[in-house]
XYZ file of C-alpha atoms in Angstrom:
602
model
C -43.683 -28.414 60.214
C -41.403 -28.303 63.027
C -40.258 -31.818 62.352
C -39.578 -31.656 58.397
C -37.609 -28.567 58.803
C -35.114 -30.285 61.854
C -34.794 -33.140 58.906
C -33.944 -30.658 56.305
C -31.440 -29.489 58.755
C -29.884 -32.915 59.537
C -29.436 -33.837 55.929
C -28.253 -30.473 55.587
C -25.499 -31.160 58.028
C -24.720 -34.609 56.950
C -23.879 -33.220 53.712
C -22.023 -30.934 54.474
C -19.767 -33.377 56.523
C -19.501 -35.885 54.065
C -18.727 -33.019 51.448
C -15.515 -33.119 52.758
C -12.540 -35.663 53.030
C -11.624 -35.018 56.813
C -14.760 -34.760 58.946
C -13.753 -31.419 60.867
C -16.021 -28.859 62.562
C -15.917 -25.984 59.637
C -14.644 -23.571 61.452
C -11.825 -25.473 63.202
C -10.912 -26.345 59.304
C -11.420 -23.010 57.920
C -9.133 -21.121 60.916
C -6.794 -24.675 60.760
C -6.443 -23.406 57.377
C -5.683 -19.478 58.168
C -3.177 -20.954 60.763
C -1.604 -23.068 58.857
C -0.762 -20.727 55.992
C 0.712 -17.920 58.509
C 2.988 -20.593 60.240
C 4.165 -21.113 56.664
C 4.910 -18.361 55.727
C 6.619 -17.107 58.544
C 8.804 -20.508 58.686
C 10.818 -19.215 55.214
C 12.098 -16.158 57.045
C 13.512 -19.308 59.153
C 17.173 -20.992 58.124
C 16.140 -24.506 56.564
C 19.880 -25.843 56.433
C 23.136 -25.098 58.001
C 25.612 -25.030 54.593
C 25.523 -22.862 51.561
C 26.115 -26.087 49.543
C 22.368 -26.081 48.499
C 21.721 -23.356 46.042
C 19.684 -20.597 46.676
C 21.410 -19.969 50.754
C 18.480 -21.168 52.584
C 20.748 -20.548 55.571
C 19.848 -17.051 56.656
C 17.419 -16.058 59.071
C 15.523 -12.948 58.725
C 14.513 -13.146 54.850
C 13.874 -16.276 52.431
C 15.669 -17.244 49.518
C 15.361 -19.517 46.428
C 13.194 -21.873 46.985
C 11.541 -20.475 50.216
C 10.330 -17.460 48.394
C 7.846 -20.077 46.356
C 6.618 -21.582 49.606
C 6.385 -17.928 50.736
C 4.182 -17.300 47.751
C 2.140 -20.630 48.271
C 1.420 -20.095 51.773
C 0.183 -16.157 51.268
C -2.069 -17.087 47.988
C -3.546 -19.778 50.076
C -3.883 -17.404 53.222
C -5.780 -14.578 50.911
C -8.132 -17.427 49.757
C -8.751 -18.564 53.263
C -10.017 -14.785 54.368
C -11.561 -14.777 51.022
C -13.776 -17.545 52.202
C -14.902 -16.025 55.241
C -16.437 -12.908 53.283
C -13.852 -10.027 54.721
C -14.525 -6.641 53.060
C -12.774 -6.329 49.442
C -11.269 -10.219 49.274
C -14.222 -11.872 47.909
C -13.997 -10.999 44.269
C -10.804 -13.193 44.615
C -13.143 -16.055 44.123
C -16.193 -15.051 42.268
C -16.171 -19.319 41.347
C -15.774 -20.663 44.556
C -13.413 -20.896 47.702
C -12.342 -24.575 48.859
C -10.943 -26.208 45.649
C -8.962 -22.925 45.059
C -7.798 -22.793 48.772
C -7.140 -26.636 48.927
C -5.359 -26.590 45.596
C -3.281 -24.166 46.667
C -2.025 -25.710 49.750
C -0.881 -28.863 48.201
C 0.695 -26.702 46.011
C 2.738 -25.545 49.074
C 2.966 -28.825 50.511
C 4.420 -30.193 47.269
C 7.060 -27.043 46.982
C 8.091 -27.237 50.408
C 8.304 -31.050 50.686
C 9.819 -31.353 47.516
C 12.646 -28.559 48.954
C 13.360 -30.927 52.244
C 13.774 -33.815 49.624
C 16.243 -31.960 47.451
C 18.024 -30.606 50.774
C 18.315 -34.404 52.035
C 19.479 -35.442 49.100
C 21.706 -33.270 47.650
C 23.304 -33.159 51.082
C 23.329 -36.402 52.411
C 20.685 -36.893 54.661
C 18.003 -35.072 56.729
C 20.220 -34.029 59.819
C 21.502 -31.277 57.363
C 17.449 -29.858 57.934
C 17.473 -27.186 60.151
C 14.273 -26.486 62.734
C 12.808 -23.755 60.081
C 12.545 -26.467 57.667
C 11.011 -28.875 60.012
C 7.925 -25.827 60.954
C 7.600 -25.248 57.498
C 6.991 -28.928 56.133
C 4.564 -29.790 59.091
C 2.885 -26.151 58.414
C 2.927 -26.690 55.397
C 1.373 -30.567 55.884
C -1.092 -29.216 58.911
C -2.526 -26.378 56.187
C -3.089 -29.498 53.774
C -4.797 -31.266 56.332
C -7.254 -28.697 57.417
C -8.068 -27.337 53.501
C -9.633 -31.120 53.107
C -11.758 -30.513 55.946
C -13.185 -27.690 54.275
C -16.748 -28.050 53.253
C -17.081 -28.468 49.505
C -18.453 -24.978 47.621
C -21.311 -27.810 45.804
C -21.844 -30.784 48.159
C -22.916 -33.975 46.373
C -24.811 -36.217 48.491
C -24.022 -39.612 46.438
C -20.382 -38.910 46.960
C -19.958 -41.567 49.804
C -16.227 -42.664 49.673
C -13.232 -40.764 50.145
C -12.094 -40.664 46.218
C -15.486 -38.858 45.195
C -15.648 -36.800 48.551
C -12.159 -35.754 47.554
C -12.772 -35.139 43.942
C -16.332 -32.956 45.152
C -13.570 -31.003 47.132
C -12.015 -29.908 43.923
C -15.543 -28.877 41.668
C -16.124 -25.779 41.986
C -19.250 -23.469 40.679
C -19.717 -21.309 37.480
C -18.311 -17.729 38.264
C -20.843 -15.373 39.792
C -21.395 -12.006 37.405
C -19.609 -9.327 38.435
C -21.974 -6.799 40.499
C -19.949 -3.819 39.595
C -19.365 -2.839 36.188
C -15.906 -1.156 35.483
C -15.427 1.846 33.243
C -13.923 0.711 29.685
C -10.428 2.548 31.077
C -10.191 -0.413 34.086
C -10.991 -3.175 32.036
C -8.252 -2.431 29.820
C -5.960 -1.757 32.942
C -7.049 -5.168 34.706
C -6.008 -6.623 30.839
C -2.495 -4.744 31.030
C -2.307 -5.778 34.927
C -3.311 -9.971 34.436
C -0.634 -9.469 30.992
C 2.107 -8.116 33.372
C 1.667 -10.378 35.973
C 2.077 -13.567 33.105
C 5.140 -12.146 31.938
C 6.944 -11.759 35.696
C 5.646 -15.348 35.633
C 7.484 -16.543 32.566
C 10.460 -14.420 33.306
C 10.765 -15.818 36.497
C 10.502 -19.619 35.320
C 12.505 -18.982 32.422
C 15.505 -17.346 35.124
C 15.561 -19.805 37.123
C 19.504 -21.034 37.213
C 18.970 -24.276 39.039
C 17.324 -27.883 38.496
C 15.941 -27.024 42.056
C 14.743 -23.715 41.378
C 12.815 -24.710 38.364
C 11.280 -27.614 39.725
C 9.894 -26.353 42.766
C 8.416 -23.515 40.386
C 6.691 -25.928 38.319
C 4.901 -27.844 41.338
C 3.657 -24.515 42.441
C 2.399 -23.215 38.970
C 0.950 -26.682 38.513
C -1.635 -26.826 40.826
C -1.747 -22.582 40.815
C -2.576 -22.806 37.457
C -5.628 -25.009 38.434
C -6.462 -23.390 41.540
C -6.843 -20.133 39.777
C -9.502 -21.877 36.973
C -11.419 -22.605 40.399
C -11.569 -19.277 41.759
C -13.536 -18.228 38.077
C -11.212 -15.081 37.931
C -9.649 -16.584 34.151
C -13.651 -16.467 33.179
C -13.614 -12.959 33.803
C -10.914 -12.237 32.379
C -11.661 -13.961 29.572
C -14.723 -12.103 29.076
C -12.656 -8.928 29.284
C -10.376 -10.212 26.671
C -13.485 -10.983 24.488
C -14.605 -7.413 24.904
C -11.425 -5.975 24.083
C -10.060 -8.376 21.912
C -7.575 -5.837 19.716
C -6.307 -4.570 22.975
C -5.418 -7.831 24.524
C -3.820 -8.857 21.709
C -2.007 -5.606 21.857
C -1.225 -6.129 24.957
C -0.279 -9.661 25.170
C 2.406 -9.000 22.377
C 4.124 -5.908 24.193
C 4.337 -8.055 27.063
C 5.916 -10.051 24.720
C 7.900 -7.886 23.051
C 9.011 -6.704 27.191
C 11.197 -10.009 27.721
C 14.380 -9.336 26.298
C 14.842 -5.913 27.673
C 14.632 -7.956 31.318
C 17.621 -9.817 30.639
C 20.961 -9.095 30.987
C 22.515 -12.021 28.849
C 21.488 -14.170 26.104
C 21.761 -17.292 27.982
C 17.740 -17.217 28.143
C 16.509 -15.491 25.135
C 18.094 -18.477 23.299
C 15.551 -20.683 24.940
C 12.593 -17.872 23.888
C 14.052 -17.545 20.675
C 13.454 -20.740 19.973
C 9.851 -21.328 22.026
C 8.513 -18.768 19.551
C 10.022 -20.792 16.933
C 8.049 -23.751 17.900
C 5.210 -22.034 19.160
C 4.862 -20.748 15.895
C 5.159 -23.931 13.768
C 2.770 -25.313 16.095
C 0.082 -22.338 15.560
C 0.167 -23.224 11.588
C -0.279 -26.990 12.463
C -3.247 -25.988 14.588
C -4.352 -24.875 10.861
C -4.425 -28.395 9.596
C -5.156 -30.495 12.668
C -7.351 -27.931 15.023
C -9.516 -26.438 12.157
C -9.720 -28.703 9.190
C -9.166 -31.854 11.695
C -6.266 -33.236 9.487
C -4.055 -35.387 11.638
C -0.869 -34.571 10.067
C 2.160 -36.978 11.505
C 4.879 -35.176 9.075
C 4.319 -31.556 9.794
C 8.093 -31.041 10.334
C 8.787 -31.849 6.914
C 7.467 -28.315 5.952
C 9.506 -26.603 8.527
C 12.573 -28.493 7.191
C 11.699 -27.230 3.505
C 11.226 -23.799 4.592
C 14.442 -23.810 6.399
C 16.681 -25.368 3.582
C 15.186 -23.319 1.079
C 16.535 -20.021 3.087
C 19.559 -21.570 3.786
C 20.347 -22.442 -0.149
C 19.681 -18.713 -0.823
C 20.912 -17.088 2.073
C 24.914 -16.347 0.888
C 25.831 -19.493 3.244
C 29.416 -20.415 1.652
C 28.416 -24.135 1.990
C 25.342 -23.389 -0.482
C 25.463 -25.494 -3.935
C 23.131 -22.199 -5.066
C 25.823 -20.004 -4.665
C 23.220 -17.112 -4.425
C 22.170 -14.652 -1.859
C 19.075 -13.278 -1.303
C 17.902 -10.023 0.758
C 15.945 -10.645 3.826
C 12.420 -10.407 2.534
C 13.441 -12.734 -0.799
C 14.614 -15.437 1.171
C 11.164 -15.423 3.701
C 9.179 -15.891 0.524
C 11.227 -18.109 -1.170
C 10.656 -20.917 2.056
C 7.259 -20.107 2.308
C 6.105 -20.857 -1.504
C 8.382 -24.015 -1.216
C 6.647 -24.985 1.449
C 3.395 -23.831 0.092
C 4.632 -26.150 -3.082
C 5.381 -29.354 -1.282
C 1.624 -29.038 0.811
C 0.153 -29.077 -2.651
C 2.411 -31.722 -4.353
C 1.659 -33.931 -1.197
C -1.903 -32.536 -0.382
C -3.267 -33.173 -3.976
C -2.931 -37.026 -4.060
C -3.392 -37.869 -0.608
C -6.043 -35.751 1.171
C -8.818 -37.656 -0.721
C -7.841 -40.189 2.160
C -9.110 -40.141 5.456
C -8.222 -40.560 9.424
C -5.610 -42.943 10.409
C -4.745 -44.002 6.849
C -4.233 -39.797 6.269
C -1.708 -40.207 8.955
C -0.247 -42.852 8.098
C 0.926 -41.000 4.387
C 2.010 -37.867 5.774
C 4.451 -40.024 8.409
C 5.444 -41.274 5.564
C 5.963 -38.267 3.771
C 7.748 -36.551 6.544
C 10.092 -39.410 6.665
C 10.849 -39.482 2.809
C 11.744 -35.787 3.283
C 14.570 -36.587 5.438
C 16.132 -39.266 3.563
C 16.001 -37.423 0.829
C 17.940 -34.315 2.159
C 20.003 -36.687 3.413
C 20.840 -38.541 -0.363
C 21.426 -34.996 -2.030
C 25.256 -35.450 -1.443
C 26.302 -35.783 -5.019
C 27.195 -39.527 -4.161
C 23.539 -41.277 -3.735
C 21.940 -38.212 -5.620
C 22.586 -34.913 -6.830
C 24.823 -32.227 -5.032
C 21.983 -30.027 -3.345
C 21.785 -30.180 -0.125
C 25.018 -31.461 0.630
C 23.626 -34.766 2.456
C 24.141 -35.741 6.428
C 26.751 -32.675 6.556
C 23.911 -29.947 6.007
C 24.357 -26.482 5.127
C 26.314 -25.019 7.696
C 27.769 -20.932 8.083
C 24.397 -19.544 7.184
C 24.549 -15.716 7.706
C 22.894 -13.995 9.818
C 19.627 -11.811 8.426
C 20.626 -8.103 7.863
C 17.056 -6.096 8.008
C 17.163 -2.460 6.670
C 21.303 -1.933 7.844
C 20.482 -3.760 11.250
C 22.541 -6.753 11.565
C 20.219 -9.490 13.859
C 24.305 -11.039 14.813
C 25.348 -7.615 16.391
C 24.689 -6.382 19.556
C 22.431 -3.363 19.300
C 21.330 -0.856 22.308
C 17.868 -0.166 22.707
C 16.214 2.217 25.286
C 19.762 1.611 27.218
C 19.373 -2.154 27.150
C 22.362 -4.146 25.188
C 19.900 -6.792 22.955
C 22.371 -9.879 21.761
C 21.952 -12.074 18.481
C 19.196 -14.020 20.246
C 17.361 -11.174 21.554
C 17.223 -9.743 17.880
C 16.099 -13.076 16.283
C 13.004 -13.308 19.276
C 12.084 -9.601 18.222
C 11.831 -10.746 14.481
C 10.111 -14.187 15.212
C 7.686 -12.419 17.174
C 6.685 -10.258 14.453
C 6.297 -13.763 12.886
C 4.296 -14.614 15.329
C 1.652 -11.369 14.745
C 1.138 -12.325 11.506
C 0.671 -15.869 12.341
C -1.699 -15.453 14.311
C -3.205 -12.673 12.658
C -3.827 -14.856 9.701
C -5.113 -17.860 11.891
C -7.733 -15.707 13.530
C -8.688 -14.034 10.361
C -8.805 -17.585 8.535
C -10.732 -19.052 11.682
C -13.585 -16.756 11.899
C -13.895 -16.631 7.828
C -16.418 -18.843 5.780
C -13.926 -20.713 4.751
C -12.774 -21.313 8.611
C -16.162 -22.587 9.295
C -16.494 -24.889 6.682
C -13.163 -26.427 8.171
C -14.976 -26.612 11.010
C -17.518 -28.293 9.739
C -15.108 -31.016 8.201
C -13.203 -31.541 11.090
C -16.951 -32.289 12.948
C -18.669 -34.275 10.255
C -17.092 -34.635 6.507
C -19.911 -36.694 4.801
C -22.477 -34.292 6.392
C -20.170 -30.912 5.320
C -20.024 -32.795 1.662
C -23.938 -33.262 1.857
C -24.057 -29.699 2.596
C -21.970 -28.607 -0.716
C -18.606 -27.857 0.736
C -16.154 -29.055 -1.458
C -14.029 -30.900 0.907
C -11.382 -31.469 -1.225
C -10.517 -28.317 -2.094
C -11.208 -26.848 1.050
C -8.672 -29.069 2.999
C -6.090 -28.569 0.180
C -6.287 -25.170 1.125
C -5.921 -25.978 4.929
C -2.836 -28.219 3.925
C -1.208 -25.744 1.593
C -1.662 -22.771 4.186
C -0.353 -24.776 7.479
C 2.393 -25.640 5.369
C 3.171 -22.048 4.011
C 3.274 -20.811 7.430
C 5.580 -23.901 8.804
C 7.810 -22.871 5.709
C 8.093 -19.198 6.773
C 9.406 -19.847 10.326
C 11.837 -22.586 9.156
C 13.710 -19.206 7.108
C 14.048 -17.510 10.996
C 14.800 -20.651 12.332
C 18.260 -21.947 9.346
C 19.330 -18.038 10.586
C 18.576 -18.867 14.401
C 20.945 -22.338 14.340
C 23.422 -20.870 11.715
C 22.979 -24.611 9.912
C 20.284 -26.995 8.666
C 20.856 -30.939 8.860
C 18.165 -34.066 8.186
C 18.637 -34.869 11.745
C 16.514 -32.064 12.750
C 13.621 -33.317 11.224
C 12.647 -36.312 12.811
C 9.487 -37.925 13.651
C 10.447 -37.819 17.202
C 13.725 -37.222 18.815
C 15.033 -35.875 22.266
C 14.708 -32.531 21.558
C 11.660 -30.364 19.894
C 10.487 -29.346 17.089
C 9.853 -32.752 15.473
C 6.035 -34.293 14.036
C 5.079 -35.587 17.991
C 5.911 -32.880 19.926
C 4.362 -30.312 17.571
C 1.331 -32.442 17.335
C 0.980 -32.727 21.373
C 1.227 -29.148 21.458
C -1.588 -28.400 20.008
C -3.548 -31.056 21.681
C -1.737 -30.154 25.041
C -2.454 -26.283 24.961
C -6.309 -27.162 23.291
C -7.222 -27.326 19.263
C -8.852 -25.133 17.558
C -7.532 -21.846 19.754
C -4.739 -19.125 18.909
C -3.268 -19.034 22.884
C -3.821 -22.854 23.098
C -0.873 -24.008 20.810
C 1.516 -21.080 22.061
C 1.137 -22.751 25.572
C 1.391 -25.977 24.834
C 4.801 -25.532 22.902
C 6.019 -23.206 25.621
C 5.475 -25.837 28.569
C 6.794 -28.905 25.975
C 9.747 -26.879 24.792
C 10.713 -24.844 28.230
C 10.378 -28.024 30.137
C 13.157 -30.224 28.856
C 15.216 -27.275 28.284
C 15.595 -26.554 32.102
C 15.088 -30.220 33.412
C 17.887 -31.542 31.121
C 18.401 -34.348 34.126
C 15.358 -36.391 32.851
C 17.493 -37.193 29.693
C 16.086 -40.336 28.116
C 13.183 -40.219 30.063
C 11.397 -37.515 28.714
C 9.553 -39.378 26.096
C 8.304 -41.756 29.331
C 7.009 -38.705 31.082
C 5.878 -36.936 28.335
C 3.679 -40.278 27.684
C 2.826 -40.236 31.236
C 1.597 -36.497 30.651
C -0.756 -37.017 27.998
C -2.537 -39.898 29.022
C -3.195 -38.126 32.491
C -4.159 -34.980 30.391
C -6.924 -37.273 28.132
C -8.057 -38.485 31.334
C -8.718 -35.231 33.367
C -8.644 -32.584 30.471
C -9.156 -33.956 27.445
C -9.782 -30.781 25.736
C -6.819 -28.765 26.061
C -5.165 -26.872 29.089
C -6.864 -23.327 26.893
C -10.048 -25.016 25.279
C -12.528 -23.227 23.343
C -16.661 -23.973 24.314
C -17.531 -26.129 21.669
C -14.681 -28.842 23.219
C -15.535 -28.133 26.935
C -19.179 -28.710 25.737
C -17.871 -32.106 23.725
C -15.934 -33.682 26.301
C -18.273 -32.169 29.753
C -21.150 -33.039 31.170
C -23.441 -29.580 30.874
C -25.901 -27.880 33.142
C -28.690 -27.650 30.907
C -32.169 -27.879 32.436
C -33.744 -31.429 32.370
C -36.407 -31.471 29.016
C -39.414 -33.295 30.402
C -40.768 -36.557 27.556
C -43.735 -37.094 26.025
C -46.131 -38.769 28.566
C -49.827 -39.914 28.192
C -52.403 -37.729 30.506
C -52.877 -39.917 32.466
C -48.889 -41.201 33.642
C -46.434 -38.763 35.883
C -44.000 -36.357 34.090
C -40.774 -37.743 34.047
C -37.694 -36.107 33.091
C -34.934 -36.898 30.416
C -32.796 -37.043 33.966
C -34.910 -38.964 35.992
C -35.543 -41.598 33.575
């Protein structure tokens, strides 16, 4: 007895050790850890170079700036994980998931902030003599932290993972959330909501703010691997559970947070950018229609959009019209929606008896015909419409009940510009967007889609009528695409072909729309929103990458089929598609007379 349970031990022990990537005692990794983080932190109250030439005046000693506040950050998130791991009084439910892949995630977070920072400092400047001692402490903090988080045991060691690779990507798995042992009265839960909803719009206000390549960048490493660290810790699956409980009042409060961003500005230099993210988001919700429900792959999406858009700008009052007419508000919204709504069903009707890549294929091709065709309607190769490359510039801008969306208007003693009026009014777009996407989604005629986009023949078998079913799905993503494009003319005071591509530099076109929804996960409401945030925000404040954002972009996805195939926000049926699960081996049929062997095992 004595014997078996000093073996147990052993293999205990050699698990643990090869759990991790470093072989460290756990405790000299877990305080290495603890260490490491406070050195960190207290390096950015250090000067990291001697000359204000490098934005953000990193040269003051006594309190950080720019880009040492997001080290700062780094270093105290992964310091509150680190005590969270060692069980102190009123941390754990930090990490109801687990504690190493959140902690180590985290750190190279840091690492990757504050090394990218002494890059941009060496660079920028011309060397790295212009790094002063505080930077130095910080980056081998920073690097020492690192070190000691991969010596941490993993929270599930796997004894077959034997080489460093697996060892390192055991590190990073980490548990199903425990249950929460306390239950909170309905009035927290809605306050932890409200909370988790304020804290993602400080988020998004800060990235959004940044006024530097720098700043931005160094915000995006440490949201990167945040982002995933905070998946590990299990605290989104609570959340998420709240949410699911009260799913009116996150809603509710997900749009006032919303609705909160333009009253934290103090220009419209950045509620341009939101202005138009919501645009885009949008678009890419009602695409979500088509390709995340009914599983239409739908290559000329834009096309819609651009109807939508020209419609409103033919009978908006723009002086350039060949209409000559001008519509009220409301007229004008409805008149781009049902031409949209009219083009998905002259398109839909003779090609959605098709199927998969040959599907795509025809709507490419219709969202190209589209823009030649706007493009002919100059009176020269066609008729006078649309008034060819030139467009229909000097569109008006919307006046809604008296209130002129081009005038500056005070609210609650906040001055909200043009572009903070037009967000306002494109997230009320938004609401019903996604009011009608839920509503459609959870309907019987949003599970037949589903059933489509899993298995047509079987969902025909069944007595769905396919056909008309993802005419509907056409003819409703396209309705809502049409709807935004009336905001959007008013947004960009014009409308030209040029806007429509397949793919160009700058979003919305067919790809980008398309990798939002596959980027933020199909089939969800937050999924596409996120997805056309990151793809739109992204270029918009790294304008350096230029030509090479369709290379990284590529680069993106393919890592993102690789690691997360389902979507940053995915719902359960994909995490169950593309996952392994946990379910409990189902023993087979034996004779009496052979051992039971397992499903597993065999």
């Amino acid at each position: 007895m004595t014997d078996t349970t000093t073996t147990t031990t052993d293999t205990t022990a050699t698990t643990t050790r090869h759990s991790a990537l470093i072989p460290l005692p756990e405790k000299a990794a877990r305080y290495g850890t603890l260490g490491g983080a406070v050195l960190t932190a207290a390096a950015t109250f250090m000067a990291w170079t001697w000359t204000a030439e490098f934005p953000g005046d990193l040269t003051v000693t006594g309190y950080p700036g720019g880009l040492q506040v997001l080290t700062l950050i780094g270093a105290l998130i992964t310091l509150l994980l680190g005590l969270s791991a060692l069980g102190i009084r009123g941390l754990r439910w930090l990490t109801p998931g687990g504690t190493t892949a959140p902690t180590l995630l985290f750190a190279l977070g840091t690492l990757g902030t504050t090394g990218y920072t002494l890059g941009a400092i060496s660079y920028r400047l011309g060397g790295v003599v212009n790094l002063e001692p505080g930077a130095w402490v910080a980056g081998i903090a920073a690097l020492l932290t690192t070190l000691c988080a991969l010596g941490l045991p993993a929270d599930e060691p796997d004894p077959d993972a034997t080489d460093a690779w697996a060892r390192f990507r055991n590190t990073l798995k980490a548990p199903p959330a425990r249950p929460a042992t306390i239950t909170l009265p309905s009035w927290a839960e809605i306050l932890v909501i409200a909370v988790a909803f304020g804290i993602a719009l400080y988020v998004f206000t800060y990235g959004i703010d940044t006024e530097y390549v720098e700043l931005f960048t160094g915000f995006l490493i440490l949201v990167l691997f945040g982002g995933v660290a905070l998946t590990k810790t299990g605290l989104p699956a609570r959340l998420t559970a709240l949410t699911a409980k009260h799913r009116t009042i996150a809603l509710t409060a997900a749009f006032v947070a919303a609705a909160a961003f333009p009253f934290t500005q103090t220009n419209d230099t950045y509620t341009n950018v939101a202005a138009n993210i919501l645009v885009f988001a949008t678009v890419a919700l009602g695409l979500n229609v088509v390709v995340g429900l009914a599983g239409l792959l739908d290559l000329g999406y834009v096309a819609f959009l651009g109807v939508g858009a020209y419609a409103a700008a033919l009978v908006s009052g723009s002086p350039d019209s060949t209409i000559g007419v001008h519509f009220p508000f409301w007229a004008a919204v409805l008149t781009g929606a049902a031409a949209s709504l009219v083009f998905g069903i002259v398109i839909g009707a003779p090609t959605l008896r098709l199927r998969g890549d040959y599907l795509a294929i025809v709507t490419l091709g219709f969202g190209e015909i589209f823009r030649i065709t706007m493009n002919n309607l100059d009176g020269d190769s066609g008729p006078d419409v649309t008034n060819g490359p030139n467009g229909i510039p000097n569109i008006p801008d919307l006046e809604i009940f008296g209130f002129n969306l081009g005038e500056t208007h005070t609210v609650l003693g906040v001055d909200l510009g043009r572009f903070a009026n037009y967000y306002l009014l494109m997230l009320v777009f938004t609401i019903i967007v996604v009011t009608v996407f839920r509503r459609a989604g959870t309907s019987r005629i949003g599970r037949a889609w589903v059933a489509i986009r899993e298995d047509e023949t079987a969902a025909q078998a069944m007595g769905i009528n396919t056909f008309r079913l993802k005419l509907l799905a056409f003819a409703l993503g396209a309705s809502l695409a049409g709807m935004a494009g009336t905001v959007q003319a008013h947004v960009q005071y014009s409308v030209t072909p040029d806007q429509y591509k397949f793919v160009e530099n700058a979003p919305p076109n067919s790809a980008f729309l398309l990798a939002a929804v596959i980027l933020g996960g199909m089939g969800t409401v937050s999924g596409p929103l996120v997805g056309a945030a990151l793809l739109y925000l992204i270029p918009a404040k790294l304008q350096f990458i230029g030509e090479y954002q369709l290379l990284l972009f590529g680069v993106a996805l393919i890592l993102l089929m690789r690691f997360r195939p389902e979507g940053l926000i995915a719902d359960r049926r994909k995490q169950l598609e593309f996952h392994e699960t946990d379910q409990l081996d189902v023993p087979e049929q034996r004779l009496p007379d052979e051992p039971a062997v397992t499903k597993a095992g065999a």
